[in-house]
CSV table of C-alpha atoms in Angstrom, one decimal:
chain,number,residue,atom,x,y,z
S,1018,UNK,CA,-128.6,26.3,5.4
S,1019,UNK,CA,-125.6,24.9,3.7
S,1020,UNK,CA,-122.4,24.4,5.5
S,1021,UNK,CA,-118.9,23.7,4.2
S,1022,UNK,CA,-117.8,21.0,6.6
S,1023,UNK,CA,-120.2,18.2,9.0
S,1024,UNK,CA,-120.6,18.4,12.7
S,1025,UNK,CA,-118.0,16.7,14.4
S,1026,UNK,CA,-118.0,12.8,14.9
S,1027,UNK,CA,-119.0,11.4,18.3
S,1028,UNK,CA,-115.9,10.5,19.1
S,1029,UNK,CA,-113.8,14.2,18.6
S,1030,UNK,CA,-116.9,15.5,20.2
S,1031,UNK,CA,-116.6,13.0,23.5
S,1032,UNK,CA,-113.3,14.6,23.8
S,1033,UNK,CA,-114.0,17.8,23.4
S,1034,UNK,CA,-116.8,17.5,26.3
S,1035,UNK,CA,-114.5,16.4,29.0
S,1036,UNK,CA,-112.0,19.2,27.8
S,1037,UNK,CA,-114.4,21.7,28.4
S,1038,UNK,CA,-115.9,20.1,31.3
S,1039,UNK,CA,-112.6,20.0,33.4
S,1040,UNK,CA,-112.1,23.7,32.3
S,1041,UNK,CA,-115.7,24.5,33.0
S,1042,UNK,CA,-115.0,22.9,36.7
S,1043,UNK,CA,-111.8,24.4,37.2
S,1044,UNK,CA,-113.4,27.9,36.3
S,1045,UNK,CA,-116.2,27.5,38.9
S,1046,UNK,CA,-113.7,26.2,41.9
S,1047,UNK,CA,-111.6,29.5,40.9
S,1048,UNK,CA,-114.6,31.4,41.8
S,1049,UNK,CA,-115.6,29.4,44.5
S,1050,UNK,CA,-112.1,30.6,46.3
S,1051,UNK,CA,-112.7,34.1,45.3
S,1052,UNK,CA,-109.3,34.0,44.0
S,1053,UNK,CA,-108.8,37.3,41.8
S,1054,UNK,CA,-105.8,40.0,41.2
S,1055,UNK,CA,-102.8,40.1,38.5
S,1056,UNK,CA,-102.4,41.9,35.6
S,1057,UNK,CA,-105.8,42.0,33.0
S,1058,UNK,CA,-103.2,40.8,30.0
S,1059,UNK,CA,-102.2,37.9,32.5
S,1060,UNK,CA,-105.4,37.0,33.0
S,1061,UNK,CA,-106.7,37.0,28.9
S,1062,UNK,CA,-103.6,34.7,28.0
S,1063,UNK,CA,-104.3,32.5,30.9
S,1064,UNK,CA,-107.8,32.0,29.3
S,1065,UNK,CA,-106.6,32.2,25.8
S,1066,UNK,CA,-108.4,35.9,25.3
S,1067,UNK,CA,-107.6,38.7,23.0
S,1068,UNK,CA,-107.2,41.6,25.3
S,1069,UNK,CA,-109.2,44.5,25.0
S,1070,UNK,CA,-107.5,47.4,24.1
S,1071,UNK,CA,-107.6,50.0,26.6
S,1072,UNK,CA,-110.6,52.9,26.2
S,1073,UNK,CA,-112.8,49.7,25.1
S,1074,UNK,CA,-116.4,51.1,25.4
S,1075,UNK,CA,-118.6,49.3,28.2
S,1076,UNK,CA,-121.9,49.6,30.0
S,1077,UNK,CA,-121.0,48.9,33.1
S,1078,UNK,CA,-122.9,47.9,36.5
S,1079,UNK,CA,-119.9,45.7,37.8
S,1080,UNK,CA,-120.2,46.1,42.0
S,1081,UNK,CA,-123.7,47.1,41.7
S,1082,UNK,CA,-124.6,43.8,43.9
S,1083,UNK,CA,-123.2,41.9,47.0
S,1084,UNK,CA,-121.9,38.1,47.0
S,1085,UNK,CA,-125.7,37.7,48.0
S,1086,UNK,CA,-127.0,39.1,45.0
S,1087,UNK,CA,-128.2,42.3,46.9
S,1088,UNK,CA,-128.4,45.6,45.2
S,1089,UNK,CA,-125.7,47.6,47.4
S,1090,UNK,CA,-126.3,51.4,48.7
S,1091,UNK,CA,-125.8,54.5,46.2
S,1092,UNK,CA,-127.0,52.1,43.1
S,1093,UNK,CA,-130.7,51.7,41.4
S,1094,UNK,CA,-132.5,49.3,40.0
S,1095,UNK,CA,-132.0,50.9,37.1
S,1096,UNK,CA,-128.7,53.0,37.3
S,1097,UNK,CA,-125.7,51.8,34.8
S,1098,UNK,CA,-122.3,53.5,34.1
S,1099,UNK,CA,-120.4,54.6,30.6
S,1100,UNK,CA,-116.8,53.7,30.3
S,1101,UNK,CA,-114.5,54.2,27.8
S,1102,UNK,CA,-114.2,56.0,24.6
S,1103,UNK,CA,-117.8,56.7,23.4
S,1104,UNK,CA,-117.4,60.1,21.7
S,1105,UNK,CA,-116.7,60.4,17.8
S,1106,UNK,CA,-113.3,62.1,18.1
S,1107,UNK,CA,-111.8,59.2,20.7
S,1108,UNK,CA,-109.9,55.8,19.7
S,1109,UNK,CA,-113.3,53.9,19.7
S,1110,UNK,CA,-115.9,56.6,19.4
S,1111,UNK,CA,-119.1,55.9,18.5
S,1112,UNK,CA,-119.5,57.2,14.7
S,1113,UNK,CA,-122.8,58.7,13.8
S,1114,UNK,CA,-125.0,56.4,12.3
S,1115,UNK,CA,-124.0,53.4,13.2
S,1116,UNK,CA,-126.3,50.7,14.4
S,1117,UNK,CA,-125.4,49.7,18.4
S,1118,UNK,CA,-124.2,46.3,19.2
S,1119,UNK,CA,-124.4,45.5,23.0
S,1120,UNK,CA,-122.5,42.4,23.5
S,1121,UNK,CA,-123.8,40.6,26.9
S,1122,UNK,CA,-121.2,37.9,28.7
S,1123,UNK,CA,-122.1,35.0,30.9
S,1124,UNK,CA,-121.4,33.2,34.0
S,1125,UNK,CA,-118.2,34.1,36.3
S,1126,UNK,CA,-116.9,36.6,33.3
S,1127,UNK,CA,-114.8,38.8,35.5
S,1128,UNK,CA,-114.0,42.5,35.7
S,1129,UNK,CA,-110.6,43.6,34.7
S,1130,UNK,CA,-108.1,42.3,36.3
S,1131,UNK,CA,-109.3,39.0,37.3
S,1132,UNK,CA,-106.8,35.6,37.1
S,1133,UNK,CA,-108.0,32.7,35.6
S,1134,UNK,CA,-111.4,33.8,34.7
S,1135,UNK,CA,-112.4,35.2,31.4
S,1136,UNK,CA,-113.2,38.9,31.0
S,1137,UNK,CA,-116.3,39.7,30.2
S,1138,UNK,CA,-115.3,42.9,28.0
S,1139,UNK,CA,-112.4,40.9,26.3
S,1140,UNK,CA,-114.9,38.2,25.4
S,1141,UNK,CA,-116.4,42.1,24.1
S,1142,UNK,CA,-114.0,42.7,21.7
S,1143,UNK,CA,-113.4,38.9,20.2
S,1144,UNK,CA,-117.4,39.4,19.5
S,1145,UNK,CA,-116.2,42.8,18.3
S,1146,UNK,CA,-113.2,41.4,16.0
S,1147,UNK,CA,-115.7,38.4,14.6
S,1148,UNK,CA,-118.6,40.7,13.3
S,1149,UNK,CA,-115.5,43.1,11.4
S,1150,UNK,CA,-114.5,39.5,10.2
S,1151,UNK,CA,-117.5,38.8,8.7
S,1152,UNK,CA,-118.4,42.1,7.2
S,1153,UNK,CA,-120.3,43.7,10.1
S,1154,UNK,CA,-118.5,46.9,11.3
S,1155,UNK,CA,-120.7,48.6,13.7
S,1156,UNK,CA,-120.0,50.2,16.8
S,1157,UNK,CA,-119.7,47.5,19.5
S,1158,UNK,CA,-120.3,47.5,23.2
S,1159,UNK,CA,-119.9,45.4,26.4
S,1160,UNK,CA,-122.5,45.2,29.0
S,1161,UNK,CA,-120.3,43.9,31.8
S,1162,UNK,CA,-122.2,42.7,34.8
S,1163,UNK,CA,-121.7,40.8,37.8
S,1164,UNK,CA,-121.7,37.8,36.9
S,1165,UNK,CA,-118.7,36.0,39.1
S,1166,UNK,CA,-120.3,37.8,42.7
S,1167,UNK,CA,-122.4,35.6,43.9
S,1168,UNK,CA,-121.4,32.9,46.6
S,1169,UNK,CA,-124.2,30.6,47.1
S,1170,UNK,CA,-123.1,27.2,48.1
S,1171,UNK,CA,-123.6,26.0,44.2
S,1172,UNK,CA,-120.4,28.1,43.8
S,1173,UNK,CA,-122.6,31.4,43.0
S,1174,UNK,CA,-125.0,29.9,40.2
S,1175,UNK,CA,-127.7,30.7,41.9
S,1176,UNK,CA,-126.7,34.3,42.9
S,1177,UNK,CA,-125.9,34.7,39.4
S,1178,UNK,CA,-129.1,33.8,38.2
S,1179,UNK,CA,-130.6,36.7,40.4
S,1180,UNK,CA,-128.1,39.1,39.6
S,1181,UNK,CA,-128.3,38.5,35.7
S,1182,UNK,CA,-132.0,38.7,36.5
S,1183,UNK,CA,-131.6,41.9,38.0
S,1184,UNK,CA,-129.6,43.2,35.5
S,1185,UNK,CA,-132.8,43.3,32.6
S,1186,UNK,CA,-134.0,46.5,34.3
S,1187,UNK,CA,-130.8,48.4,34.3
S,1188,UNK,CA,-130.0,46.9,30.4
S,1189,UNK,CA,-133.5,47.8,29.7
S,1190,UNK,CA,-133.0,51.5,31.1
S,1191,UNK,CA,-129.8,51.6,29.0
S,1192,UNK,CA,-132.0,50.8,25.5
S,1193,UNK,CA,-134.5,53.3,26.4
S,1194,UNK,CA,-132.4,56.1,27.1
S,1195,UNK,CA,-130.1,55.1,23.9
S,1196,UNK,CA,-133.5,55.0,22.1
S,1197,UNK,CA,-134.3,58.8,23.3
S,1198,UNK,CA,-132.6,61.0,21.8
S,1199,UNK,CA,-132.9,63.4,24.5
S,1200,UNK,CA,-130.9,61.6,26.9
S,1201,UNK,CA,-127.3,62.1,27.7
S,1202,UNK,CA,-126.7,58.7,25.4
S,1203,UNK,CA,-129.5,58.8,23.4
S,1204,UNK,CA,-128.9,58.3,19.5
S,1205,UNK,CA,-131.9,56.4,18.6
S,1206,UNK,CA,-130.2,54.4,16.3
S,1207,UNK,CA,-130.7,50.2,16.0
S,1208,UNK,CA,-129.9,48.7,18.5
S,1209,UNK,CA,-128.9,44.6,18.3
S,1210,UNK,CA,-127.9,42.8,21.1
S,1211,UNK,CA,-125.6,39.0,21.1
S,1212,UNK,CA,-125.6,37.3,24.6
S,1213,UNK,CA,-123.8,34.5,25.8
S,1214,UNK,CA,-124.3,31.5,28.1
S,1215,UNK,CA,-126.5,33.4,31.3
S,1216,UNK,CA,-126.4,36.5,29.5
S,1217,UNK,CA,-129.6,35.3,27.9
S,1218,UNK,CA,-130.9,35.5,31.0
S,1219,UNK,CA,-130.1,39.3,31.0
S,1220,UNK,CA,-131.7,39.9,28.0
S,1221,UNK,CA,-134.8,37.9,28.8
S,1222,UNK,CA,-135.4,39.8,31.5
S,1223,UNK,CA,-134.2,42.6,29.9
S,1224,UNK,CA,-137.2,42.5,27.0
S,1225,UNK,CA,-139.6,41.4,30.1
S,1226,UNK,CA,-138.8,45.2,31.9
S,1227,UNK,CA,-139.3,46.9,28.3
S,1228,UNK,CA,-142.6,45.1,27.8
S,1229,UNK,CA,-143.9,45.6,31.1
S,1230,UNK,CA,-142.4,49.0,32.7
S,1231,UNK,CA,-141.1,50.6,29.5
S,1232,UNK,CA,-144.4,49.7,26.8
S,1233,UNK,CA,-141.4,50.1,24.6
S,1234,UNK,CA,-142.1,48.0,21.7
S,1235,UNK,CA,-139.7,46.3,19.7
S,1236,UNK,CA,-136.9,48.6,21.2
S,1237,UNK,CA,-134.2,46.2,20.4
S,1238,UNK,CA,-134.1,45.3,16.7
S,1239,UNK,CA,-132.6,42.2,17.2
S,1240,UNK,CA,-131.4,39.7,19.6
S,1241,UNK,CA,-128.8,36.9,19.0
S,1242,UNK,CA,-128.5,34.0,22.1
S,1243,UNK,CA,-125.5,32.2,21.3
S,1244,UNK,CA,-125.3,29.1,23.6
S,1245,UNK,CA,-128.2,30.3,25.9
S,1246,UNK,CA,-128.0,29.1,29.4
S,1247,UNK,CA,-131.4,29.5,30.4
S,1248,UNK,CA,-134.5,26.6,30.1
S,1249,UNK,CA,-135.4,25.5,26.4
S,1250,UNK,CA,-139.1,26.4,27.5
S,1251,UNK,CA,-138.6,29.7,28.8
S,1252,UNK,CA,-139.4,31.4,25.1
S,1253,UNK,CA,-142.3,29.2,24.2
S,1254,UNK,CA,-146.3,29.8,24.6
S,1255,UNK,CA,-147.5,29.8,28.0
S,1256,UNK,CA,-143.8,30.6,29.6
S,1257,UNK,CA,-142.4,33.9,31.1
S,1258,UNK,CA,-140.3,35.3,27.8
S,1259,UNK,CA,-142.7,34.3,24.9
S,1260,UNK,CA,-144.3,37.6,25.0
S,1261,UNK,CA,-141.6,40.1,25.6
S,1262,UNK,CA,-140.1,38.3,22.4
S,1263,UNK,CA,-142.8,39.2,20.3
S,1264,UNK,CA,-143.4,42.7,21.6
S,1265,UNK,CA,-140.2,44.5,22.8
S,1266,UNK,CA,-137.7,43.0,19.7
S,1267,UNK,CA,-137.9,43.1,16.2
S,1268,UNK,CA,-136.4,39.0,15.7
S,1269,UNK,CA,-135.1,37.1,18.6
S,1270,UNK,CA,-132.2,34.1,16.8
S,1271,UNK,CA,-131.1,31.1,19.1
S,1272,UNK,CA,-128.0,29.9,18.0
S,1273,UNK,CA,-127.4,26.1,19.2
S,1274,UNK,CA,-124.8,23.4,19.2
S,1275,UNK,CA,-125.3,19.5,20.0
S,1276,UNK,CA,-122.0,19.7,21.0
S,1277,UNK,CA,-122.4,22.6,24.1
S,1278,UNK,CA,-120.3,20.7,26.5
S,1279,UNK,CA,-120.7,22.9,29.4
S,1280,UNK,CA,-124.9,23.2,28.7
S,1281,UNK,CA,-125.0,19.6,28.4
S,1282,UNK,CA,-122.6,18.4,31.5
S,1283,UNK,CA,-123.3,21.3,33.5
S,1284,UNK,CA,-126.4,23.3,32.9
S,1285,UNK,CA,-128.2,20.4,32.8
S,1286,UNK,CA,-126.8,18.4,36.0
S,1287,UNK,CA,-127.5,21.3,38.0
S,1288,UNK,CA,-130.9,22.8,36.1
S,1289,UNK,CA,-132.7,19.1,35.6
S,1290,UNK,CA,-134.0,20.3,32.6
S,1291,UNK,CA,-131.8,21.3,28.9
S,1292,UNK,CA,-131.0,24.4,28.0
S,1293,UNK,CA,-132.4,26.4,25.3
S,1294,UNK,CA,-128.5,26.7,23.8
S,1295,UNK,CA,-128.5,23.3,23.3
S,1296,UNK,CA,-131.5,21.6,21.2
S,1297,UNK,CA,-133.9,25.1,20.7
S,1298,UNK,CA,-136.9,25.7,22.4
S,1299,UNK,CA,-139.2,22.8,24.0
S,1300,UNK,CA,-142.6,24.4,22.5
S,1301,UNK,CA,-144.3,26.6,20.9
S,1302,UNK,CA,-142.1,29.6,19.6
S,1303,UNK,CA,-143.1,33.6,19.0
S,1304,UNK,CA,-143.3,34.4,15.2
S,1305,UNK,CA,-140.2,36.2,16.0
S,1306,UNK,CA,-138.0,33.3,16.7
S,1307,UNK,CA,-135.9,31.5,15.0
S,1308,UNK,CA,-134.0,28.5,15.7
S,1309,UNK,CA,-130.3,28.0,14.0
S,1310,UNK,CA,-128.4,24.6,14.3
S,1311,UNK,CA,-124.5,25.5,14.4
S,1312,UNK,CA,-123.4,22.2,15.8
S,1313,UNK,CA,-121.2,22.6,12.7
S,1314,UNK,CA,-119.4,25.1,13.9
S,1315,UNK,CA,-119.6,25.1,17.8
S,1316,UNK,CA,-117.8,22.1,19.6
S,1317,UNK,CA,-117.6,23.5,23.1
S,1318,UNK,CA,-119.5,26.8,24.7
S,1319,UNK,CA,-116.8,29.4,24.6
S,1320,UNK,CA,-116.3,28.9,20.5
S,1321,UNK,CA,-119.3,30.3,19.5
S,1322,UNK,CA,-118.1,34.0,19.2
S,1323,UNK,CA,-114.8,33.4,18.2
S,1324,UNK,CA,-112.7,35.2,15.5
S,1325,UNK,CA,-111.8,32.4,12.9
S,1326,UNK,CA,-114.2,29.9,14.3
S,1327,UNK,CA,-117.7,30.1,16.2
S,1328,UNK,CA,-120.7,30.9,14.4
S,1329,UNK,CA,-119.9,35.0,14.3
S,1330,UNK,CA,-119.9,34.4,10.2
S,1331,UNK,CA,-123.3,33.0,10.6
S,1332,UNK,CA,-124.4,35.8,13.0
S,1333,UNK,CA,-122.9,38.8,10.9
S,1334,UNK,CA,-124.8,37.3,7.7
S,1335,UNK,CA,-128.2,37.3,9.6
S,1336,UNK,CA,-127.2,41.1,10.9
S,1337,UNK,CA,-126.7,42.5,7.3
S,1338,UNK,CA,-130.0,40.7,6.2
C-alpha cells in the first residue's frame, strides 16, 4: 500500500511517546479519583474533542454495571438502550438504506458530562466526521459503555476488562435484533463496526456471543480494530477469537501503528505481553483477517480516527471496497 509521506523518525516518535504517556497517566489518575461533573463542551475542549451535537444517536448501556464490574438490578445480560435521533424525519435519523456503522470507544471514555476524560460518543462523531471526510457517509452510531466504572486497585483496568467483556452479549443482542427486521430496530441492513483501544475487546466478545448463543453467521459485515488493546494472540489459531472471526463477520481489519505510545508504555507494562494494536497478530490468522501497518499515519493512540489525520482515509477506502 503506498503512502504519501514515511513513518515518523525515532526521534519525533520518542517524543511523541512521553507526550502521550503523561496524558495517558494523567487520564487514568483522573479516574482513579473518580473526579467527574462540568459542562460536556468543557469537558471535549479540555481533551481536545469535537463535541457531539446534541440528538447524537447512541447505543447505550452506560450504568449498566457497578465500580465492581457487577451487572446492577433492573438490567440484563443482554438489555441495551436507544438514544437520540434515530428516526428518518429527526436531525440525525437513520435514512433508509444505509449501511450501520457502530463505532465502539475504549478505556475510561466517559459519559456526558465528564471533566478531563474523553467522551466516548464525541470520540463517536470525530469517527463520524472522518468517514464523511473520506467519502463514506453512512449512518453512524456510538456504542457507549462503561468503560471508566471500574475501581480495581490497577485504577479500573481490570474491571474494565470484565465490563467490556460483558458488554459482547448486549452489542451482540443489538446486531441481532438490528439484523431482524421484525424487531423494534431491526433494518437488516450491513452492519460495520470500528473499535478502539479495549473496545476490541467488546467486539471480540461480541462475535464470541453471536457464534456461540446467536449461530448468527457473519452478522457483522465488517470489523475495523483501530489500535486494539487486547493480546496480539487473541485472533490467531488455537486462541479464544479465531473462530468467531471467521464465522460471525464477513472481514475482520487490524489497523496498527509502531508508534502506539500508550499500547507500547502502558498496555504492555501492565499486560506482559503486546498488544494486537501494535505489531498484528502473534500467529496464525483466520482467512478473514487482515493486518494493515498505519505507523504512517498514527503517532500516538488517540490519532487513529481523527478528522484530518488518523488512518479514517485508510479505513473509509477499505469500507467502499
Amino acid at each position: 500500500m503506498s503512502r504519501d509521506r514515511e513513518p515518523v523518525d525515532d526521534a519525533q516518535g520518542r517524543e511523541s511517546t512521553r507526550r502521550s504517556f503523561l496524558e495517558a497517566a494523567t487520564t487514568a489518575t483522573v479516574a482513579g479519583a473518580g473526579l467527574v461533573g462540568a459542562s460536556g463542551q468543557a469537558a471535549a475542549l479540555s481533551y481536545g474533542q469535537t463535541q457531539a451535537p446534541d440528538g447524537y444517536p447512541i447505543v447505550s448501556t452506560r450504568d449498566h454495571f457497578d465500580s465492581d464490574a457487577d451487572l446492577i438490578n433492573g438490567e440484563t445480560p443482554t438489555s441495551y438502550q436507544i438514544e437520540g435521533d434515530w428516526d428518518a424525519d429527526e436531525s440525525w435519523g437513520y435514512t433508509p438504506g444505509d449501511e450501520l456503522v457502530i463505532w465502539v470507544h475504549g478505556f475510561l471514555n466517559a459519559d456526558k458530562d465528564a471533566i478531563l476524560l474523553p467522551q466516548g460518543v464525541n470520540a463517536g462523531y470525530e469517527t463520524d466526521l472522518a468517514l464523511q471526510q473520506n467519502g463514506y457517509d453512512e449512518f453512524v452510531t456510538a456504542f457507549s459503555w462503561d468503560a471508566d466504572e471500574g475501581r480495581s486497585l490497577d485504577l479500573g483496568w481490570a474491571d474494565a476488562k470484565d465490563i467490556a467483556r460483558a458488554n459482547g452479549e448486549k452489542l451482540a443482542q443489538f446486531v441481532v435484533d438490528w439484523n431482524d427486521e421484525s424487531t423494534p430496530v431491526g433494518n437488516g441492513e450491513p452492519v460495520r463496526i470500528v473499535a478502539h483501544s479495549l473496545g476490541a475487546r467488546v467486539i471480540g466478545e461480541t462475535l464470541v456471543r453471536l457464534t456461540a448463543d446467536h449461530g448468527a453467521e457473519n452478522a457483522i459485515d465488517e470489523v475495523a480494530l483501530l489500535g486494539a488493546a487486547i493480546p496480539d494472540e487473541s485472533p490467531s489459531w488455537a486462541n479464544e477469537y479465531y473462530g468467531p472471526i471467521e464465522y460471525a463477520t464477513g472481514e475482520l481489519t487490524n489497523y496498527f501503528s509502531w508508534y502506539d505510545d500508550v499500547l507500547d508504555l502502558v498496555y504492555e507494562t501492565r499486560e506482559v505481553e503486546e498488544a494486537l494494536g501494535q505489531e498484528g497478530i502473534g500467529g496464525w490468522a483466520p482467512d478473514n483477517y487482515d493486518d494493515t501497518n498505519v505507523s504512517w499515519d498514527v503517532s500516538n493512540h488517540l490519532q487513529y480516527y481523527k478528522p484530518d489525520e488518523g488512518c479514517m482515509a485508510t479505513v473509509a477506502s477499505d469500507f467502499k471496497s
